[in-house]
Amino acid sequence: MKKIFMFCLAGVLATAAASCDDKDDRGGGNSGKMTVNGQTEEIKSAIYAEAPAGEFGENGVGLYLFKDVLTGMPEEEPDFGIMIVITESLYGKTIDLTKPVARSSYLLIAGMNKNLDVSIEYDDGTIDTTDGGSSQGPSVTGGTLLLTRSGDNFTVELSVTLSDGSSVSADWKGTATKIDIPE
């Protein structure tokens, strides 16, 4: 059920981000960069959706960072971005990404670029890098995440590497645009 929710959330976030325009408050104090598998881009758009407690046992948020300022509906999914889904109990804590999070918490880190996607899910005391596949995925060899939130304002400090050489990192501070997930 959680994986289905994550795919739906990713689709909704991508669609909603596309409908944002340059007139919102993403500018101003926003700054940062993100890297997925060696490709680095400036973060130009950020959106988020509340993740309901029913899915994860506690409230959380899905935050999506984009390299593009999105002004219209894209014809296809964005080719570069980072998504973080995190429960409230993990806000403001430096998380060692080589270790599972508490069983009562949930964390998903997904990075995509046109060459390779990275997905790391922390759930039920496990770390899953298979992105829904049945074979053994690479292990997380290093990294930390610190995400803080105050209303629509977020700070993200992320750096994670996997045993197959893939990696995701972000250093961003700014205001994200809130969207609602249709029920």
PDB file of C-alpha atoms in Angstrom:
ATOM      1  CA  MET A   1       0.000   0.000   0.000  1.00  0.00           C
ATOM      2  CA  LYS A   2       2.790   2.437   0.853  1.00  0.00           C
ATOM      3  CA  LYS A   3       4.517   1.870  -2.487  1.00  0.00           C
ATOM      4  CA  ILE A   4       1.255   2.584  -4.337  1.00  0.00           C
ATOM      5  CA  PHE A   5       0.846   5.773  -2.285  1.00  0.00           C
ATOM      6  CA  MET A   6       4.401   6.823  -3.142  1.00  0.00           C
ATOM      7  CA  PHE A   7       3.848   6.358  -6.883  1.00  0.00           C
ATOM      8  CA  CYS A   8       0.609   8.363  -6.663  1.00  0.00           C
ATOM      9  CA  LEU A   9       2.303  11.070  -4.597  1.00  0.00           C
ATOM     10  CA  ALA A  10       5.145  11.332  -7.099  1.00  0.00           C
ATOM     11  CA  GLY A  11       2.678  11.705  -9.977  1.00  0.00           C
ATOM     12  CA  VAL A  12       0.601  14.295  -8.155  1.00  0.00           C
ATOM     13  CA  LEU A  13       3.691  16.254  -7.166  1.00  0.00           C
ATOM     14  CA  ALA A  14       4.995  16.255 -10.718  1.00  0.00           C
ATOM     15  CA  THR A  15       1.625  17.369 -12.106  1.00  0.00           C
ATOM     16  CA  ALA A  16       1.096  20.029  -9.457  1.00  0.00           C
ATOM     17  CA  ALA A  17       4.599  21.394  -9.874  1.00  0.00           C
ATOM     18  CA  ALA A  18       3.955  21.818 -13.544  1.00  0.00           C
ATOM     19  CA  SER A  19       0.988  24.044 -12.824  1.00  0.00           C
ATOM     20  CA  CYS A  20       3.006  26.403 -10.615  1.00  0.00           C
ATOM     21  CA  ASP A  21       4.032  29.677 -12.194  1.00  0.00           C
ATOM     22  CA  ASP A  22       6.697  32.309 -11.695  1.00  0.00           C
ATOM     23  CA  LYS A  23       4.352  34.532  -9.683  1.00  0.00           C
ATOM     24  CA  ASP A  24       4.519  32.486  -6.482  1.00  0.00           C
ATOM     25  CA  ASP A  25       7.011  33.035  -3.659  1.00  0.00           C
ATOM     26  CA  ARG A  26       9.636  30.457  -4.647  1.00  0.00           C
ATOM     27  CA  GLY A  27      12.144  33.201  -5.356  1.00  0.00           C
ATOM     28  CA  GLY A  28      13.555  35.539  -2.776  1.00  0.00           C
ATOM     29  CA  GLY A  29      15.427  33.555  -0.139  1.00  0.00           C
ATOM     30  CA  ASN A  30      15.483  30.242  -1.994  1.00  0.00           C
ATOM     31  CA  SER A  31      18.911  28.878  -2.777  1.00  0.00           C
ATOM     32  CA  GLY A  32      20.568  25.575  -3.333  1.00  0.00           C
ATOM     33  CA  LYS A  33      21.839  22.822  -5.546  1.00  0.00           C
ATOM     34  CA  MET A  34      21.161  19.122  -5.940  1.00  0.00           C
ATOM     35  CA  THR A  35      23.154  16.287  -7.445  1.00  0.00           C
ATOM     36  CA  VAL A  36      21.916  12.930  -8.717  1.00  0.00           C
ATOM     37  CA  ASN A  37      24.575  10.472  -9.858  1.00  0.00           C
ATOM     38  CA  GLY A  38      27.145  13.163 -10.621  1.00  0.00           C
ATOM     39  CA  GLN A  39      24.829  15.592 -12.411  1.00  0.00           C
ATOM     40  CA  THR A  40      24.437  18.859 -10.471  1.00  0.00           C
ATOM     41  CA  GLU A  41      21.636  21.362 -11.005  1.00  0.00           C
ATOM     42  CA  GLU A  42      20.386  24.500  -9.286  1.00  0.00           C
ATOM     43  CA  ILE A  43      17.084  24.017  -7.442  1.00  0.00           C
ATOM     44  CA  LYS A  44      14.597  26.374  -9.068  1.00  0.00           C
ATOM     45  CA  SER A  45      11.263  24.935  -7.870  1.00  0.00           C
ATOM     46  CA  ALA A  46      10.050  23.160  -4.757  1.00  0.00           C
ATOM     47  CA  ILE A  47       6.609  21.827  -3.913  1.00  0.00           C
ATOM     48  CA  TYR A  48       5.268  19.767  -1.062  1.00  0.00           C
ATOM     49  CA  ALA A  49       2.205  17.840   0.003  1.00  0.00           C
ATOM     50  CA  GLU A  50       1.141  16.765   3.450  1.00  0.00           C
ATOM     51  CA  ALA A  51       1.434  12.993   3.934  1.00  0.00           C
ATOM     52  CA  PRO A  52      -1.496  11.815   6.079  1.00  0.00           C
ATOM     53  CA  ALA A  53      -0.897   9.902   9.308  1.00  0.00           C
ATOM     54  CA  GLY A  54      -2.980   6.986   8.042  1.00  0.00           C
ATOM     55  CA  GLU A  55      -0.301   6.011   5.555  1.00  0.00           C
ATOM     56  CA  PHE A  56       2.699   6.124   7.874  1.00  0.00           C
ATOM     57  CA  GLY A  57       1.385   6.083  11.447  1.00  0.00           C
ATOM     58  CA  GLU A  58       2.191   9.785  11.863  1.00  0.00           C
ATOM     59  CA  ASN A  59       1.931  12.926   9.782  1.00  0.00           C
ATOM     60  CA  GLY A  60       4.673  13.763   7.363  1.00  0.00           C
ATOM     61  CA  VAL A  61       5.452  15.593   4.172  1.00  0.00           C
ATOM     62  CA  GLY A  62       6.473  14.828   0.608  1.00  0.00           C
ATOM     63  CA  LEU A  63       8.929  17.446  -0.698  1.00  0.00           C
ATOM     64  CA  TYR A  64       9.941  17.560  -4.366  1.00  0.00           C
ATOM     65  CA  LEU A  65      12.880  19.635  -5.667  1.00  0.00           C
ATOM     66  CA  PHE A  66      13.163  20.505  -9.386  1.00  0.00           C
ATOM     67  CA  LYS A  67      15.854  21.988 -11.620  1.00  0.00           C
ATOM     68  CA  ASP A  68      13.291  23.830 -13.732  1.00  0.00           C
ATOM     69  CA  VAL A  69      10.896  26.658 -13.034  1.00  0.00           C
ATOM     70  CA  LEU A  70       7.746  24.920 -14.130  1.00  0.00           C
ATOM     71  CA  THR A  71       5.179  27.164 -15.797  1.00  0.00           C
ATOM     72  CA  GLY A  72       2.890  24.689 -17.555  1.00  0.00           C
ATOM     73  CA  MET A  73       1.853  21.077 -17.694  1.00  0.00           C
ATOM     74  CA  PRO A  74       4.872  19.034 -18.821  1.00  0.00           C
ATOM     75  CA  GLU A  75       4.357  16.655 -21.671  1.00  0.00           C
ATOM     76  CA  GLU A  76       6.287  14.014 -19.743  1.00  0.00           C
ATOM     77  CA  GLU A  77       7.705  13.504 -16.264  1.00  0.00           C
ATOM     78  CA  PRO A  78      10.534  15.849 -15.346  1.00  0.00           C
ATOM     79  CA  ASP A  79      13.937  14.365 -16.199  1.00  0.00           C
ATOM     80  CA  PHE A  80      15.677  15.579 -13.036  1.00  0.00           C
ATOM     81  CA  GLY A  81      14.616  15.995  -9.420  1.00  0.00           C
ATOM     82  CA  ILE A  82      14.699  14.779  -5.847  1.00  0.00           C
ATOM     83  CA  MET A  83      11.784  13.659  -3.712  1.00  0.00           C
ATOM     84  CA  ILE A  84      11.891  13.211   0.054  1.00  0.00           C
ATOM     85  CA  VAL A  85       8.963  11.754   1.984  1.00  0.00           C
ATOM     86  CA  ILE A  86       9.538  12.005   5.720  1.00  0.00           C
ATOM     87  CA  THR A  87       7.487  11.643   8.888  1.00  0.00           C
ATOM     88  CA  GLU A  88       7.342  14.431  11.481  1.00  0.00           C
ATOM     89  CA  SER A  89       9.334  12.564  14.124  1.00  0.00           C
ATOM     90  CA  LEU A  90      12.390  12.812  11.856  1.00  0.00           C
ATOM     91  CA  TYR A  91      12.201  16.594  11.240  1.00  0.00           C
ATOM     92  CA  GLY A  92      15.181  18.479  12.638  1.00  0.00           C
ATOM     93  CA  LYS A  93      17.272  15.363  13.316  1.00  0.00           C
ATOM     94  CA  THR A  94      20.476  14.423  11.547  1.00  0.00           C
ATOM     95  CA  ILE A  95      19.671  10.937  10.252  1.00  0.00           C
ATOM     96  CA  ASP A  96      22.442   8.404   9.602  1.00  0.00           C
ATOM     97  CA  LEU A  97      21.246   6.947   6.292  1.00  0.00           C
ATOM     98  CA  THR A  98      23.322   3.764   6.709  1.00  0.00           C
ATOM     99  CA  LYS A  99      20.976   2.670   9.519  1.00  0.00           C
ATOM    100  CA  PRO A 100      17.231   1.971   9.528  1.00  0.00           C
ATOM    101  CA  VAL A 101      14.994   4.630  11.083  1.00  0.00           C
ATOM    102  CA  ALA A 102      12.708   3.799  14.009  1.00  0.00           C
ATOM    103  CA  ARG A 103       9.947   1.342  13.091  1.00  0.00           C
ATOM    104  CA  SER A 104       7.350   4.024  13.798  1.00  0.00           C
ATOM    105  CA  SER A 105       8.943   6.413  11.271  1.00  0.00           C
ATOM    106  CA  TYR A 106       9.090   6.475   7.475  1.00  0.00           C
ATOM    107  CA  LEU A 107      11.579   7.975   5.022  1.00  0.00           C
ATOM    108  CA  LEU A 108      11.877   7.794   1.246  1.00  0.00           C
ATOM    109  CA  ILE A 109      14.632   9.447  -0.763  1.00  0.00           C
ATOM    110  CA  ALA A 110      14.303   9.319  -4.543  1.00  0.00           C
ATOM    111  CA  GLY A 111      16.541  10.996  -7.073  1.00  0.00           C
ATOM    112  CA  MET A 112      16.104  10.913 -10.810  1.00  0.00           C
ATOM    113  CA  ASN A 113      18.052  12.103 -13.761  1.00  0.00           C
ATOM    114  CA  LYS A 114      17.735  11.044 -17.364  1.00  0.00           C
ATOM    115  CA  ASN A 115      20.505   8.461 -16.929  1.00  0.00           C
ATOM    116  CA  LEU A 116      19.691   6.674 -13.664  1.00  0.00           C
ATOM    117  CA  ASP A 117      17.146   6.710 -10.832  1.00  0.00           C
ATOM    118  CA  VAL A 118      17.958   6.149  -7.157  1.00  0.00           C
ATOM    119  CA  SER A 119      15.341   5.073  -4.605  1.00  0.00           C
ATOM    120  CA  ILE A 120      15.938   4.393  -0.913  1.00  0.00           C
ATOM    121  CA  GLU A 121      12.997   3.496   1.328  1.00  0.00           C
ATOM    122  CA  TYR A 122      13.309   3.296   5.114  1.00  0.00           C
ATOM    123  CA  ASP A 123      10.299   1.460   6.536  1.00  0.00           C
ATOM    124  CA  ASP A 124       9.526  -1.169   9.189  1.00  0.00           C
ATOM    125  CA  GLY A 125      13.142  -1.184  10.382  1.00  0.00           C
ATOM    126  CA  THR A 126      14.547  -1.925   6.908  1.00  0.00           C
ATOM    127  CA  ILE A 127      16.409  -0.121   4.139  1.00  0.00           C
ATOM    128  CA  ASP A 128      15.153  -1.027   0.644  1.00  0.00           C
ATOM    129  CA  THR A 129      17.023   0.153  -2.455  1.00  0.00           C
ATOM    130  CA  THR A 130      15.274  -2.152  -4.939  1.00  0.00           C
ATOM    131  CA  ASP A 131      12.578   0.392  -5.938  1.00  0.00           C
ATOM    132  CA  GLY A 132       9.930  -2.309  -5.795  1.00  0.00           C
ATOM    133  CA  GLY A 133      12.033  -5.015  -7.419  1.00  0.00           C
ATOM    134  CA  SER A 134      12.529  -8.447  -5.959  1.00  0.00           C
ATOM    135  CA  SER A 135      16.317  -8.745  -6.281  1.00  0.00           C
ATOM    136  CA  GLN A 136      18.854  -7.446  -3.766  1.00  0.00           C
ATOM    137  CA  GLY A 137      19.662  -3.792  -4.325  1.00  0.00           C
ATOM    138  CA  PRO A 138      22.858  -1.935  -3.530  1.00  0.00           C
ATOM    139  CA  SER A 139      23.582  -1.081   0.104  1.00  0.00           C
ATOM    140  CA  VAL A 140      23.781   2.423   1.525  1.00  0.00           C
ATOM    141  CA  THR A 141      27.474   3.025   2.239  1.00  0.00           C
ATOM    142  CA  GLY A 142      27.288   6.534   3.663  1.00  0.00           C
ATOM    143  CA  GLY A 143      25.209   9.591   4.155  1.00  0.00           C
ATOM    144  CA  THR A 144      23.072  11.816   6.303  1.00  0.00           C
ATOM    145  CA  LEU A 145      19.858  13.791   6.004  1.00  0.00           C
ATOM    146  CA  LEU A 146      18.759  16.828   7.977  1.00  0.00           C
ATOM    147  CA  LEU A 147      15.369  18.269   7.018  1.00  0.00           C
ATOM    148  CA  THR A 148      13.831  21.106   8.985  1.00  0.00           C
ATOM    149  CA  ARG A 149      10.442  22.641   8.424  1.00  0.00           C
ATOM    150  CA  SER A 150       8.568  25.706   9.589  1.00  0.00           C
ATOM    151  CA  GLY A 151       5.295  26.027   7.679  1.00  0.00           C
ATOM    152  CA  ASP A 152       6.174  26.327   3.986  1.00  0.00           C
ATOM    153  CA  ASN A 153       9.865  26.950   4.724  1.00  0.00           C
ATOM    154  CA  PHE A 154      12.286  24.044   4.485  1.00  0.00           C
ATOM    155  CA  THR A 155      15.983  23.385   4.859  1.00  0.00           C
ATOM    156  CA  VAL A 156      17.440  20.226   3.337  1.00  0.00           C
ATOM    157  CA  GLU A 157      20.973  18.912   3.847  1.00  0.00           C
ATOM    158  CA  LEU A 158      21.207  15.533   2.115  1.00  0.00           C
ATOM    159  CA  SER A 159      24.120  13.386   1.029  1.00  0.00           C
ATOM    160  CA  VAL A 160      23.844   9.650   0.398  1.00  0.00           C
ATOM    161  CA  THR A 161      25.944   7.128  -1.551  1.00  0.00           C
ATOM    162  CA  LEU A 162      25.228   3.517  -2.463  1.00  0.00           C
ATOM    163  CA  SER A 163      27.567   0.574  -3.015  1.00  0.00           C
ATOM    164  CA  ASP A 164      26.944   0.654  -6.781  1.00  0.00           C
ATOM    165  CA  GLY A 165      28.360   4.188  -6.959  1.00  0.00           C
ATOM    166  CA  SER A 166      25.026   5.988  -7.286  1.00  0.00           C
ATOM    167  CA  SER A 167      24.444   9.040  -5.127  1.00  0.00           C
ATOM    168  CA  VAL A 168      21.978  11.787  -4.258  1.00  0.00           C
ATOM    169  CA  SER A 169      22.685  15.082  -2.526  1.00  0.00           C
ATOM    170  CA  ALA A 170      20.921  18.382  -1.929  1.00  0.00           C
ATOM    171  CA  ASP A 171      21.678  21.536  -0.037  1.00  0.00           C
ATOM    172  CA  TRP A 172      18.638  23.812  -0.184  1.00  0.00           C
ATOM    173  CA  LYS A 173      16.838  26.377   1.901  1.00  0.00           C
ATOM    174  CA  GLY A 174      13.645  28.066   0.816  1.00  0.00           C
ATOM    175  CA  THR A 175       9.907  28.260   0.544  1.00  0.00           C
ATOM    176  CA  ALA A 176       8.028  25.415  -1.126  1.00  0.00           C
ATOM    177  CA  THR A 177       4.633  25.668  -2.755  1.00  0.00           C
ATOM    178  CA  LYS A 178       1.988  23.541  -1.022  1.00  0.00           C
ATOM    179  CA  ILE A 179      -0.319  21.346  -3.045  1.00  0.00           C
ATOM    180  CA  ASP A 180      -3.128  19.057  -1.927  1.00  0.00           C
ATOM    181  CA  ILE A 181      -3.308  15.398  -2.816  1.00  0.00           C
ATOM    182  CA  PRO A 182      -6.767  14.562  -4.167  1.00  0.00           C
ATOM    183  CA  GLU A 183      -8.600  11.955  -2.114  1.00  0.00           C
TER     184      GLU A 183
END
